[in-house]
Tab-separated table of C-alpha atoms in Angstrom:
chain	number	residue	atom	x	y	z
A	1	MET	CA	0.277	-20.640	5.228
A	2	PRO	CA	2.945	-19.373	7.630
A	3	THR	CA	1.920	-17.921	10.963
A	4	GLU	CA	4.416	-15.069	10.619
A	5	TYR	CA	4.345	-12.269	8.103
A	6	ALA	CA	6.304	-13.048	4.928
A	7	GLU	CA	6.580	-11.431	1.525
A	8	ARG	CA	8.213	-11.903	-1.847
A	9	ALA	CA	8.286	-10.155	-5.188
A	10	SER	CA	5.174	-10.961	-7.178
A	11	ARG	CA	5.073	-12.181	-10.751
A	12	LEU	CA	3.043	-9.024	-11.356
A	13	PRO	CA	5.680	-6.363	-12.086
A	14	GLY	CA	6.238	-3.969	-9.201
A	15	ALA	CA	3.903	-5.834	-6.847
A	16	VAL	CA	4.587	-7.775	-3.642
A	17	LEU	CA	2.872	-11.005	-2.575
A	18	TRP	CA	2.573	-11.303	1.205
A	19	THR	CA	1.109	-13.778	3.663
A	20	LYS	CA	0.163	-13.494	7.310
A	21	GLY	CA	-1.100	-16.177	9.635
A	22	ALA	CA	-3.578	-14.057	11.561
A	23	SER	CA	-4.120	-10.353	10.950
A	24	PRO	CA	-4.862	-8.604	7.640
A	25	GLY	CA	-3.224	-5.431	6.477
A	26	GLY	CA	-3.065	-2.934	3.712
A	27	GLY	CA	0.668	-3.377	3.288
A	28	GLY	CA	3.086	-5.457	5.183
A	29	GLY	CA	6.004	-3.334	6.236
A	30	GLY	CA	4.710	-2.325	9.649
A	31	ASP	CA	3.010	-5.513	10.718
A	32	ASP	CA	4.266	-6.942	13.963
A	33	GLY	CA	4.259	-10.541	12.743
A	34	ASP	CA	2.531	-11.835	15.849
A	35	GLY	CA	-0.415	-14.041	14.921
A	36	GLY	CA	-2.543	-13.066	17.899
A	37	ALA	CA	-1.555	-9.471	18.629
A	38	ASP	CA	-2.545	-6.188	17.081
A	39	GLY	CA	-0.468	-5.205	14.051
A	40	LEU	CA	0.396	-1.750	12.749
A	41	VAL	CA	0.307	-1.202	8.989
A	42	LEU	CA	1.993	2.029	7.928
A	43	PRO	CA	0.930	4.181	4.969
A	44	ASP	CA	2.990	3.374	1.890
A	45	GLY	CA	1.112	4.872	-1.061
A	46	CYS	CA	-0.079	1.433	-2.180
A	47	MET	CA	-3.339	-0.464	-2.590
A	48	ASP	CA	-3.726	-4.170	-1.777
A	49	LEU	CA	-5.926	-7.009	-2.964
A	50	LEU	CA	-6.627	-9.135	0.140
A	51	TRP	CA	-7.849	-12.679	0.706
A	52	SER	CA	-9.007	-14.477	3.839
A	53	GLU	CA	-11.065	-17.630	3.747
A	54	GLY	CA	-14.424	-16.756	2.239
A	55	ARG	CA	-13.511	-13.110	1.582
A	56	LEU	CA	-11.847	-10.930	-1.032
A	57	LEU	CA	-11.239	-7.311	-0.089
A	58	VAL	CA	-9.371	-4.243	-1.243
A	59	ALA	CA	-7.290	-2.039	1.033
A	60	GLY	CA	-7.168	1.519	-0.217
A	61	PRO	CA	-4.218	3.883	0.141
A	62	ASP	CA	-3.746	4.981	3.743
A	63	THR	CA	-3.004	8.460	5.008
A	64	ARG	CA	-2.336	7.178	8.530
A	65	ALA	CA	-1.388	3.948	10.236
A	66	PHE	CA	-3.999	1.186	10.214
A	67	ARG	CA	-4.115	-1.060	13.266
A	68	THR	CA	-5.362	-4.601	12.878
A	69	GLY	CA	-7.086	-6.264	15.821
A	70	PRO	CA	-6.659	-9.647	17.485
A	71	GLY	CA	-10.186	-10.614	16.483
A	72	LEU	CA	-9.275	-10.650	12.778
A	73	ARG	CA	-8.058	-14.209	12.445
A	74	GLY	CA	-6.323	-15.545	9.384
A	75	PRO	CA	-4.660	-16.815	7.459
A	76	TRP	CA	-4.449	-13.819	5.146
A	77	ALA	CA	-2.722	-13.162	1.845
A	78	GLY	CA	-2.333	-9.974	-0.120
A	79	VAL	CA	-0.986	-8.560	-3.344
A	80	ARG	CA	0.385	-5.086	-2.715
A	81	PHE	CA	0.376	-3.083	-5.945
A	82	ARG	CA	2.967	-0.416	-6.607
A	83	PRO	CA	1.716	3.159	-6.179
A	84	GLY	CA	-0.664	4.111	-8.955
A	85	ALA	CA	-1.279	0.576	-10.275
A	86	GLY	CA	-4.272	-0.471	-8.166
A	87	PRO	CA	-6.908	1.816	-9.720
A	88	LEU	CA	-6.265	0.418	-13.203
A	89	LEU	CA	-6.726	-3.186	-12.084
A	90	LEU	CA	-9.794	-2.498	-9.968
A	91	GLY	CA	-11.485	0.146	-12.103
A	92	VAL	CA	-11.955	2.706	-9.338
A	93	PRO	CA	-10.140	5.994	-8.586
A	94	ALA	CA	-7.806	5.605	-5.638
A	95	TYR	CA	-9.320	8.509	-3.712
A	96	GLU	CA	-12.628	6.624	-3.442
A	97	LEU	CA	-10.860	3.944	-1.365
A	98	ARG	CA	-8.610	6.219	0.686
A	99	ASP	CA	-8.292	4.951	4.289
A	100	ARG	CA	-10.861	2.213	3.586
A	101	ARG	CA	-11.102	-1.595	3.425
A	102	VAL	CA	-13.931	-2.665	1.129
A	103	GLU	CA	-15.314	-5.944	-0.185
A	104	LEU	CA	-14.221	-6.723	-3.730
A	105	ALA	CA	-17.907	-7.411	-4.447
A	106	ASP	CA	-18.495	-3.669	-3.987
A	107	LEU	CA	-16.261	-3.057	-7.015
A	108	LEU	CA	-16.885	-6.098	-9.241
A	109	PRO	CA	-20.021	-8.173	-9.947
A	110	ALA	CA	-20.958	-10.103	-6.790
A	111	ALA	CA	-21.500	-13.425	-8.587
A	112	GLU	CA	-18.051	-13.220	-10.162
A	113	VAL	CA	-16.445	-12.400	-6.811
A	114	ARG	CA	-18.190	-15.379	-5.156
A	115	ARG	CA	-16.806	-17.657	-7.858
A	116	LEU	CA	-13.304	-16.207	-7.501
A	117	THR	CA	-13.424	-16.470	-3.718
A	118	GLY	CA	-14.439	-20.123	-3.880
A	119	ARG	CA	-11.632	-20.886	-6.322
A	120	ILE	CA	-9.018	-19.260	-4.091
A	121	ASP	CA	-10.420	-20.907	-0.948
A	122	ALA	CA	-10.060	-24.323	-2.603
A	123	ALA	CA	-6.586	-23.737	-4.032
A	124	PRO	CA	-3.624	-25.677	-2.572
A	125	ASP	CA	-1.878	-22.331	-2.039
A	126	PRO	CA	-4.419	-19.482	-1.781
A	127	ALA	CA	-1.673	-16.850	-1.946
A	128	VAL	CA	-0.553	-18.112	-5.358
A	129	ALA	CA	-4.187	-18.263	-6.508
A	130	LEU	CA	-4.666	-14.665	-5.360
A	131	GLU	CA	-1.571	-13.660	-7.295
A	132	GLU	CA	-3.010	-15.347	-10.392
A	133	LEU	CA	-6.200	-13.324	-9.952
A	134	ALA	CA	-4.125	-10.128	-9.813
A	135	LEU	CA	-2.321	-11.162	-12.992
A	136	ARG	CA	-5.643	-11.733	-14.766
A	137	LEU	CA	-6.925	-8.341	-13.634
A	138	ALA	CA	-3.736	-6.717	-14.909
A	139	ALA	CA	-4.031	-8.475	-18.270
A	140	ALA	CA	-7.569	-7.131	-18.690
A	141	ALA	CA	-6.746	-3.589	-17.544
A	142	ARG	CA	-5.792	-0.708	-19.787
A	143	PRO	CA	-2.062	0.078	-20.026
A	144	GLU	CA	-0.517	1.941	-17.126
A	145	ASP	CA	0.017	5.659	-17.678
A	146	PRO	CA	3.786	6.274	-17.934
A	147	LEU	CA	3.227	9.719	-16.435
A	148	VAL	CA	1.871	8.140	-13.238
A	149	ARG	CA	4.927	5.880	-13.068
A	150	ALA	CA	7.181	8.906	-13.567
A	151	VAL	CA	5.488	10.878	-10.786
A	152	ALA	CA	5.708	7.979	-8.325
A	153	GLY	CA	9.328	7.326	-9.247
A	154	ALA	CA	10.375	10.948	-8.890
A	155	LEU	CA	8.698	11.385	-5.507
A	156	ALA	CA	10.046	8.051	-4.270
A	157	ALA	CA	13.541	9.227	-5.191
A	158	GLY	CA	13.077	12.343	-3.065
A	159	ARG	CA	12.441	14.958	-5.750
A	160	SER	CA	10.308	17.903	-4.725
A	161	VAL	CA	6.714	18.242	-5.897
A	162	ALA	CA	7.632	21.316	-7.944
A	163	ALA	CA	10.541	19.514	-9.627
A	164	THR	CA	8.341	16.488	-10.283
A	165	ALA	CA	5.617	18.623	-11.873
A	166	GLU	CA	8.168	20.302	-14.099
A	167	ALA	CA	9.748	16.981	-15.076
A	168	VAL	CA	6.434	15.470	-16.202
A	169	GLY	CA	5.138	18.671	-17.801
A	170	LEU	CA	2.099	19.242	-15.594
A	171	GLY	CA	0.878	22.290	-13.738
A	172	ALA	CA	0.265	22.086	-10.012
A	173	ARG	CA	-3.509	21.614	-10.358
A	174	GLN	CA	-3.180	18.973	-13.057
A	175	LEU	CA	-0.625	17.068	-11.021
A	176	HIS	CA	-2.859	17.188	-7.956
A	177	ARG	CA	-5.893	15.931	-9.899
A	178	ARG	CA	-3.971	13.096	-11.551
A	179	SER	CA	-2.414	12.140	-8.228
A	180	LEU	CA	-5.784	11.917	-6.469
A	181	ALA	CA	-7.047	9.424	-9.053
A	182	ALA	CA	-3.850	7.369	-9.202
A	183	PHE	CA	-2.576	7.442	-5.617
A	184	GLY	CA	-5.553	8.514	-3.505
A	185	TYR	CA	-4.057	11.805	-2.348
A	186	GLY	CA	-2.143	14.768	-3.646
A	187	PRO	CA	1.570	14.699	-4.501
A	188	LYS	CA	2.617	16.442	-1.277
A	189	THR	CA	1.003	13.732	0.850
A	190	LEU	CA	2.425	10.969	-1.340
A	191	ALA	CA	5.891	12.529	-1.143
A	192	ARG	CA	5.640	12.687	2.641
A	193	ILE	CA	4.572	9.048	2.909
A	194	LEU	CA	7.296	7.825	0.559
A	195	ARG	CA	9.890	9.862	2.463
A	196	LEU	CA	8.767	8.189	5.683
A	197	GLN	CA	9.195	4.767	4.073
A	198	ARG	CA	12.690	5.694	2.833
A	199	ALA	CA	13.648	6.890	6.299
A	200	LEU	CA	12.375	3.773	8.030
A	201	GLY	CA	14.234	1.617	5.527
A	202	LEU	CA	17.515	3.354	6.345
A	203	ALA	CA	16.895	3.285	10.084
A	204	ARG	CA	16.036	-0.420	10.031
A	205	ALA	CA	19.295	-1.003	8.163
A	206	GLY	CA	21.163	0.535	11.092
A	207	VAL	CA	21.702	4.097	9.881
A	208	PRO	CA	21.623	6.476	12.897
A	209	LEU	CA	18.466	8.551	13.111
A	210	ALA	CA	20.222	11.896	12.705
A	211	GLU	CA	21.943	10.684	9.552
A	212	THR	CA	18.706	9.085	8.333
A	213	ALA	CA	16.908	12.422	8.731
A	214	ALA	CA	19.612	14.274	6.814
A	215	ARG	CA	19.748	11.729	3.975
A	216	THR	CA	15.977	11.694	3.448
A	217	GLY	CA	15.377	15.439	3.452
A	218	TYR	CA	14.117	16.138	6.961
A	219	ALA	CA	15.258	19.336	8.627
A	220	ASP	CA	16.630	17.346	11.557
A	221	GLN	CA	15.954	14.278	13.691
A	222	ALA	CA	13.161	16.048	15.569
A	223	HIS	CA	11.404	16.710	12.253
A	224	LEU	CA	11.651	13.012	11.401
A	225	SER	CA	10.259	12.063	14.796
A	226	ARG	CA	7.295	14.426	14.412
A	227	ASP	CA	6.470	13.049	10.990
A	228	VAL	CA	6.564	9.486	12.267
A	229	ARG	CA	4.219	10.347	15.144
A	230	GLU	CA	1.773	12.084	12.804
A	231	LEU	CA	1.729	9.392	10.102
A	232	ALA	CA	2.283	6.275	12.184
A	233	GLY	CA	0.851	7.309	15.550
A	234	SER	CA	3.955	5.926	17.221
A	235	ARG	CA	7.502	6.869	18.137
A	236	VAL	CA	10.198	6.037	15.630
A	237	THR	CA	12.104	4.043	18.258
A	238	ASP	CA	9.012	1.903	18.879
A	239	LEU	CA	8.698	1.138	15.174
A	240	LEU	CA	12.332	0.101	15.003
């Protein structure tokens, strides 16, 4: 396993397979990549299946940044599911895992999880073995709701909550209820988190912050900066 953070597209559609030499996370984009230092994992609307030697865990959807500590040694691997996909594979509504890291044995039979953990521990490449577990869970899960995919796609593209509700044919209360189960929070929170991720992607690509704010729907650069502080607990310049 590499000591730095690395990721690639998973064989599971829409998912990402990531590895980290020391600290775990619930998504990789904000990790600092330093094997011994604290890492910052930003909210991204996703859930992760996590492995470290002797352990299988699930990271629920975050509403705020999650900081990993230097005492959490690795290596670690994770499969980050696209927004809305995790609950189907794990059989639990997303809101029950919001801002939490839980043992997989809390969600699946303990004896089965012990067997799976041992198999991944012994694999030549535990990350690939973890990915295979995710593929098996997906094969056994019920089909993904196309409405959930449509909601996530619309909000990720920057559409308003009202426009998204109209596009999928749901009232505000129905959309909120479906979003809680699929994403862990309501559509307004998901839209805010996905907007933050879009903005950080542009800024990391070199787009000036004022232009980034305008292109992602913030009122101005100060609005972007406030949102970053509230969701990430850090200044945007520090994240970049």
